[in-house]
Coordinates of C-alpha atoms and ligand atoms in Angstrom, one line a residue:
M1 CA -2.1 208.0 1.5
K2 CA -2.5 204.9 3.6
L3 CA 0.1 206.2 6.2
G4 CA -1.6 209.6 6.3
R5 CA -5.0 208.0 7.0
A6 CA -3.4 205.8 9.7
A7 CA -1.9 208.9 11.4
L8 CA -5.2 210.7 11.3
G9 CA -7.0 207.6 12.5
L10 CA -4.7 207.5 15.5
L11 CA -5.4 211.1 16.3
L12 CA -9.2 210.6 16.1
L13 CA -9.2 207.4 18.2
A14 CA -7.0 209.0 20.9
P15 CA -9.8 210.1 23.2
L16 CA -11.1 206.5 23.5
A17 CA -7.7 205.2 24.4
V18 CA -7.0 207.9 27.1
R19 CA -8.4 205.9 30.0
A20 CA -6.4 202.8 29.1
V21 CA -3.0 204.5 28.7
E22 CA -0.9 206.5 31.0
P23 CA -1.3 210.2 30.1
I24 CA 2.4 211.2 29.7
S25 CA 3.2 208.2 27.4
L26 CA 0.1 209.0 25.4
G27 CA 1.1 212.6 25.1
L28 CA 4.6 211.6 23.9
A29 CA 3.2 209.1 21.5
L30 CA 0.8 211.7 20.0
A31 CA 3.5 214.3 19.7
G32 CA 5.6 211.7 17.9
V33 CA 2.8 210.9 15.4
L34 CA 2.2 214.6 14.9
T35 CA 5.9 215.4 14.4
G36 CA 6.3 212.6 12.0
Y37 CA 3.2 213.7 10.1
I38 CA 4.3 217.3 9.8
S39 CA 7.9 216.6 9.1
Y40 CA 7.2 214.1 6.4
P41 CA 6.5 216.4 3.6
R42 CA 4.7 214.0 1.3
L43 CA 2.2 213.2 4.0
Y44 CA 1.8 216.8 4.9
C45 CA 1.2 217.7 1.3
L46 CA -1.6 215.3 1.0
F47 CA -3.7 217.6 3.2
A48 CA -2.2 221.0 2.8
E49 CA -0.9 222.6 -0.4
C50 CA 2.8 222.6 -0.9
C51 CA 5.2 224.0 -3.4
S52 CA 6.5 220.4 -3.3
P53 CA 9.0 220.4 -6.2
K54 CA 9.2 216.6 -6.0
R55 CA 5.5 216.0 -6.6
S56 CA 5.2 214.6 -10.0
L57 CA 2.5 215.5 -12.4
S58 CA 0.4 212.6 -13.6
R59 CA 0.6 212.5 -17.4
E60 CA -2.6 210.3 -17.5
A61 CA -4.6 212.8 -15.4
L62 CA -3.5 215.8 -17.5
Q63 CA -4.3 213.9 -20.7
K64 CA -7.7 212.8 -19.4
D65 CA -8.5 216.4 -18.4
L66 CA -7.5 217.8 -21.8
D67 CA -9.3 215.0 -23.7
S68 CA -12.5 215.4 -21.8
K69 CA -12.7 219.1 -21.3
L70 CA -10.9 220.9 -24.1
F71 CA -12.8 220.7 -27.4
G72 CA -11.5 221.2 -30.9
Q73 CA -7.9 221.9 -30.0
H74 CA -5.9 218.8 -31.0
L75 CA -2.7 220.8 -31.6
A76 CA -2.8 222.7 -28.3
K77 CA -3.6 219.5 -26.4
K78 CA -0.6 217.6 -27.9
V79 CA 1.9 220.4 -27.4
I80 CA 0.8 221.3 -23.9
L81 CA 0.7 217.7 -22.7
N82 CA 4.2 217.0 -23.9
A83 CA 5.7 220.3 -23.0
V84 CA 4.3 220.4 -19.4
F85 CA 4.9 216.8 -18.6
G86 CA 8.4 216.8 -20.1
F87 CA 9.3 219.9 -18.2
I88 CA 8.0 218.8 -14.8
S89 CA 9.6 215.4 -15.1
N90 CA 13.0 217.0 -15.8
P91 CA 14.8 217.3 -12.4
K92 CA 17.2 219.9 -13.8
P93 CA 15.7 222.1 -16.5
K94 CA 18.1 224.6 -18.1
K95 CA 15.5 227.3 -18.3
P96 CA 12.0 227.9 -17.1
L97 CA 9.2 226.6 -19.3
T98 CA 7.7 229.3 -21.5
L99 CA 4.5 228.7 -23.4
S100 CA 2.8 231.3 -25.6
L101 CA -0.8 230.5 -26.3
H102 CA -2.4 232.2 -29.3
G103 CA -5.8 232.3 -30.9
W104 CA -9.2 233.6 -31.5
T105 CA -11.4 234.8 -28.6
G106 CA -13.2 232.2 -26.5
T107 CA -11.2 229.2 -27.8
G108 CA -9.9 228.0 -24.5
K109 CA -6.6 229.8 -23.7
N110 CA -7.5 230.8 -20.1
F111 CA -9.4 227.6 -19.7
V112 CA -6.3 225.4 -20.6
S113 CA -4.1 227.5 -18.3
K114 CA -6.6 226.7 -15.5
I115 CA -6.3 223.0 -16.4
I116 CA -2.5 223.1 -16.3
A117 CA -2.5 224.9 -12.9
E118 CA -5.0 222.4 -11.4
N119 CA -2.9 219.5 -12.6
I120 CA 0.2 220.8 -10.9
Y121 CA -1.4 222.4 -7.7
K122 CA -4.6 221.3 -6.0
G123 CA -5.7 224.9 -5.6
G124 CA -5.4 225.6 -9.3
L125 CA -5.6 229.3 -10.1
N126 CA -6.2 230.0 -6.4
S127 CA -3.0 228.3 -5.3
D128 CA -0.4 230.4 -3.6
Y129 CA 2.1 229.2 -6.2
V130 CA 0.1 230.3 -9.3
H131 CA 0.0 233.9 -10.3
L132 CA -2.3 235.5 -12.9
F133 CA -1.6 238.9 -14.4
V134 CA -3.9 240.7 -16.7
A135 CA -2.3 243.5 -18.6
T136 CA -5.2 245.9 -18.7
L137 CA -6.1 245.2 -15.1
H138 CA -2.8 245.1 -13.3
F139 CA -0.7 247.4 -15.6
P140 CA -3.3 249.9 -17.0
H141 CA -1.3 253.2 -17.0
I142 CA 1.7 253.6 -19.3
S143 CA 2.9 256.5 -17.1
N144 CA 3.4 254.0 -14.2
I145 CA 5.6 251.7 -16.2
T146 CA 8.7 252.1 -14.0
L147 CA 6.7 251.4 -10.9
Y148 CA 5.0 248.3 -12.5
K149 CA 8.4 247.0 -13.6
D150 CA 9.8 247.2 -10.1
Q151 CA 6.7 245.6 -8.6
L152 CA 6.6 242.8 -11.2
Q153 CA 10.3 241.9 -10.8
S154 CA 10.1 241.8 -7.0
W155 CA 6.9 239.8 -7.2
I156 CA 8.5 237.2 -9.5
R157 CA 11.7 237.2 -7.5
G158 CA 9.9 236.8 -4.1
N159 CA 7.6 234.1 -5.3
V160 CA 10.2 232.0 -7.1
S161 CA 12.5 232.3 -4.0
A162 CA 9.6 230.9 -1.9
C163 CA 8.7 228.2 -4.5
A164 CA 10.9 227.4 -7.4
R165 CA 8.0 225.7 -9.2
S166 CA 5.8 228.9 -9.3
I167 CA 3.5 229.4 -12.3
F168 CA 3.0 232.8 -13.8
I169 CA 0.2 233.4 -16.3
F170 CA 0.3 236.7 -18.3
D171 CA -3.1 237.4 -19.9
E172 CA -3.6 239.9 -22.7
M173 CA 0.1 239.8 -23.6
D174 CA -0.6 241.7 -26.8
K175 CA -1.7 244.6 -24.7
M176 CA 1.3 244.5 -22.4
H177 CA 3.8 247.3 -22.6
S178 CA 7.1 246.2 -24.2
G179 CA 9.0 247.7 -21.2
L180 CA 7.3 245.3 -18.9
I181 CA 8.1 242.4 -21.2
D182 CA 11.7 243.5 -21.1
A183 CA 11.5 243.5 -17.3
I184 CA 10.6 239.8 -17.2
K185 CA 13.0 238.7 -19.9
P186 CA 16.0 237.9 -17.7
Y187 CA 13.8 235.4 -15.7
L188 CA 13.0 233.4 -18.9
D189 CA 16.6 233.0 -20.0
Y190 CA 19.3 230.2 -19.5
Y191 CA 20.7 231.5 -16.2
D192 CA 21.7 229.2 -13.4
N193 CA 20.7 231.9 -11.0
L194 CA 20.1 235.6 -10.8
D195 CA 21.1 237.2 -7.5
G196 CA 21.0 233.9 -5.8
V197 CA 17.6 232.8 -7.2
S198 CA 17.2 230.1 -9.8
Y199 CA 14.2 230.5 -12.1
Q200 CA 14.8 227.3 -14.0
K201 CA 11.8 225.4 -12.5
A202 CA 9.2 228.1 -13.0
I203 CA 6.5 228.1 -15.7
F204 CA 5.5 231.1 -17.6
I205 CA 2.4 231.1 -19.7
F206 CA 1.6 234.0 -22.1
L207 CA -1.9 234.4 -23.6
S208 CA -2.8 236.6 -26.5
N209 CA -5.0 237.0 -29.6
A210 CA -1.9 237.8 -31.7
G211 CA -1.8 235.6 -34.8
A212 CA -5.5 234.7 -34.5
E213 CA -6.3 235.8 -38.0
R214 CA -3.5 233.7 -39.5
I215 CA -4.4 230.7 -37.5
T216 CA -8.0 231.1 -38.7
D217 CA -6.8 231.5 -42.3
V218 CA -5.0 228.1 -42.1
A219 CA -8.0 226.5 -40.5
L220 CA -10.3 227.9 -43.2
D221 CA -8.0 226.7 -46.0
F222 CA -8.3 223.2 -44.6
W223 CA -12.0 223.5 -44.3
R224 CA -12.4 224.8 -47.8
S225 CA -10.3 222.1 -49.3
G226 CA -12.5 219.5 -47.6
K227 CA -9.8 218.3 -45.2
Q228 CA -10.4 217.3 -41.6
R229 CA -9.5 219.9 -39.0
E230 CA -7.5 217.2 -37.2
E231 CA -5.2 217.0 -40.2
I232 CA -3.8 220.4 -39.5
E233 CA -0.3 219.9 -38.1
L234 CA 1.9 222.1 -36.0
K235 CA 4.1 222.9 -38.9
D236 CA 1.2 224.3 -40.9
M237 CA 0.8 226.8 -38.1
E238 CA 4.2 227.6 -36.9
H239 CA 5.3 229.7 -39.8
A240 CA 2.1 231.6 -40.0
L241 CA 2.2 232.3 -36.3
S242 CA 5.8 233.6 -36.2
V243 CA 5.4 235.7 -39.3
S244 CA 2.2 237.3 -38.0
A245 CA 3.8 237.8 -34.6
F246 CA 6.7 239.6 -36.0
N247 CA 4.6 241.8 -38.2
N248 CA 2.1 242.9 -35.6
K249 CA 3.4 246.4 -35.0
N250 CA 0.7 247.2 -32.5
S251 CA 1.6 244.7 -29.9
G252 CA 4.4 245.4 -27.5
F253 CA 5.1 241.8 -27.1
W254 CA 6.5 241.4 -30.6
H255 CA 8.6 244.6 -30.3
S256 CA 10.6 243.2 -27.5
S257 CA 13.4 240.7 -27.9
L258 CA 11.5 237.9 -26.3
I259 CA 11.1 236.2 -29.6
D260 CA 14.3 237.3 -31.2
R261 CA 16.2 235.7 -28.4
N262 CA 14.3 232.4 -28.6
L263 CA 13.0 232.7 -25.0
I264 CA 9.6 231.2 -25.9
D265 CA 9.8 227.4 -25.9
Y266 CA 6.4 226.6 -27.5
F267 CA 4.0 228.7 -29.6
V268 CA 0.6 227.0 -29.1
P269 CA -2.1 227.7 -31.6
F270 CA -5.8 227.7 -30.7
L271 CA -8.1 227.0 -33.6
P272 CA -11.4 228.9 -34.0
L273 CA -14.3 226.8 -32.8
E274 CA -17.1 225.4 -35.0
Y275 CA -20.8 224.9 -34.4
K276 CA -20.3 221.4 -33.2
H277 CA -17.8 222.6 -30.5
L278 CA -20.2 225.2 -29.3
K279 CA -22.7 222.4 -28.8
M280 CA -20.2 220.5 -26.7
C281 CA -19.6 223.6 -24.5
I282 CA -23.3 224.1 -24.1
R283 CA -23.8 220.4 -23.0
V284 CA -21.1 220.6 -20.5
E285 CA -22.5 223.8 -19.0
M286 CA -26.0 222.3 -18.8
Q287 CA -24.7 219.3 -17.0
S288 CA -22.6 221.4 -14.6
R289 CA -25.8 223.4 -13.7
G290 CA -27.5 220.1 -12.9
Y291 CA -29.9 220.0 -15.9
K292 CA -30.6 217.1 -18.2
V293 CA -29.1 217.8 -21.6
D294 CA -31.8 219.0 -23.9
E295 CA -30.6 218.7 -27.5
D296 CA -33.3 221.1 -28.7
I297 CA -32.0 223.9 -26.4
V298 CA -28.4 223.0 -27.2
S299 CA -29.1 223.6 -30.9
R300 CA -31.1 226.7 -30.3
V301 CA -28.4 228.3 -28.2
A302 CA -25.7 227.4 -30.7
E303 CA -27.7 228.8 -33.6
E304 CA -28.0 232.1 -31.8
M305 CA -24.3 232.6 -32.0
T306 CA -22.7 234.5 -34.9
F307 CA -20.3 232.7 -37.3
F308 CA -17.8 233.8 -39.9
P309 CA -17.0 234.1 -42.8
K310 CA -20.4 235.5 -43.5
E311 CA -21.4 233.3 -46.4
E312 CA -19.9 230.0 -45.1
R313 CA -20.6 230.5 -41.4
V314 CA -17.8 228.1 -40.3
F315 CA -16.3 229.5 -37.1
S316 CA -17.9 231.1 -34.0
D317 CA -17.2 234.8 -33.6
K318 CA -16.8 234.5 -29.9
G319 CA -15.8 230.9 -29.6
C320 CA -17.5 229.3 -26.5
K321 CA -17.6 232.7 -24.8
T322 CA -21.1 234.0 -24.2
V323 CA -22.9 230.7 -24.9
F324 CA -23.3 230.4 -21.2
T325 CA -25.1 233.7 -20.8
K326 CA -27.4 232.8 -23.7
L327 CA -28.2 229.6 -21.9
D328 CA -29.5 231.7 -18.9
Y329 CA -32.4 232.8 -21.1
Y330 CA -33.8 229.3 -21.3
Y331 CA -33.5 228.5 -17.6
D332 CA -34.5 231.8 -16.2
D333 CA -37.3 230.7 -13.9
Ligands
ATP1 N1 -11.9 224.7 -26.7 C1 -12.7 224.7 -25.6 N2 -13.2 223.6 -25.1 C2 -14.0 223.6 -24.1 N3 -14.5 224.7 -23.5 C3 -14.1 225.9 -24.0 C4 -13.2 226.0 -25.1 N4 -12.9 227.2 -25.4 C5 -13.6 228.0 -24.5 N5 -14.3 227.2 -23.7 C6 -15.2 227.6 -22.6 O1 -15.4 229.0 -22.8 C7 -14.9 229.7 -21.7 C8 -14.2 231.0 -22.1 O2 -13.0 230.6 -22.8 P1 -11.5 231.2 -22.5 O3 -11.7 232.2 -21.4 O4 -10.6 230.1 -22.2 O5 -11.2 231.9 -23.8 P2 -9.9 232.6 -24.3 O6 -9.3 231.8 -25.4 O7 -9.0 232.9 -23.1 O8 -10.5 233.9 -25.0 P3 -9.9 235.5 -25.0 O9 -8.9 235.5 -26.1 O10 -11.2 236.3 -25.3 O11 -9.4 235.8 -23.7 C9 -14.0 228.8 -20.9 O12 -14.0 229.0 -19.5 C10 -14.7 227.4 -21.2 O13 -15.7 227.2 -20.4
MG2 MG1 -8.6 234.8 -22.3

């Protein structure tokens, strides 16, 4: 950082020095500084975005982001932190990292994907090295499957050739045609390279609602038996998740051999959110809009949401989704 600033400082001060120094020497000196700046990748990458496979992820920064921004997801936080940090720190991974995020609507699956992307690339989801696919948006027509397959494969191949540490996020995985999942399968496997391209440093994140009911059942059992939500362990979820995943006949994802062949490294459960988590989401939104947190409005917005099961009203139907639009009503001036 210091060197980068010094180089920039030299460039900015250059006009003042012109009169004192002979023009040709000054030109050469400037060219030298510029060449050094551009050819020294770590410096260059401070100012422009790079694929920069050597850039290390800060565990502390990722942890801080997860702790301060993601509410009510102690399991997801722990798995994601360890999985992503462990993977990025490994100079020679044997296969790409594959995370499958599951859970009820509005519980933070896209949100956490964004946090991961931002911690690896400055541009986050807008980075040239991060690619988001939404099944219903990008692959809507079953009749075009062959075309989609070709496009998807060449997109992945092209992007990983350009940047080994590319991130691919597949949203609505449960609505994705099994043929398309089969098309990406080879890239997730333990190959050193495929047609000269190595996919071992790429990250694939799959998002779906598959298994949400079972995750919710476990969370509800804990709640009913008076246990803390934070007492839920990964092992309480893993079985439920994989069984429900296999049994879900409607989703293409589970028909394909992605799971049979153990190509998913981590199944990450997202718990349904409670009233107190909605309030946390509302507070954050108020602050980000520049308003002072008004606890009265926070409670009123949270109470407008619908909760299930009907009698106990424990979990929000829509997670933190739609709380923001409800907030508009109170600040519509
Ligand atoms: N656990 C959470 N902690 C903090 N904010 C959250 C959480 N869950 C959701 N939010 C907020 O709600 C918004 C919507 O959530 P998000 O899009 O991540 O849900 P999702 O799990 O992807 O839902 P869906 O299954 O419907 O796609 C987020 O952008 C974020 O602002
Ligand atoms: Mg989502």
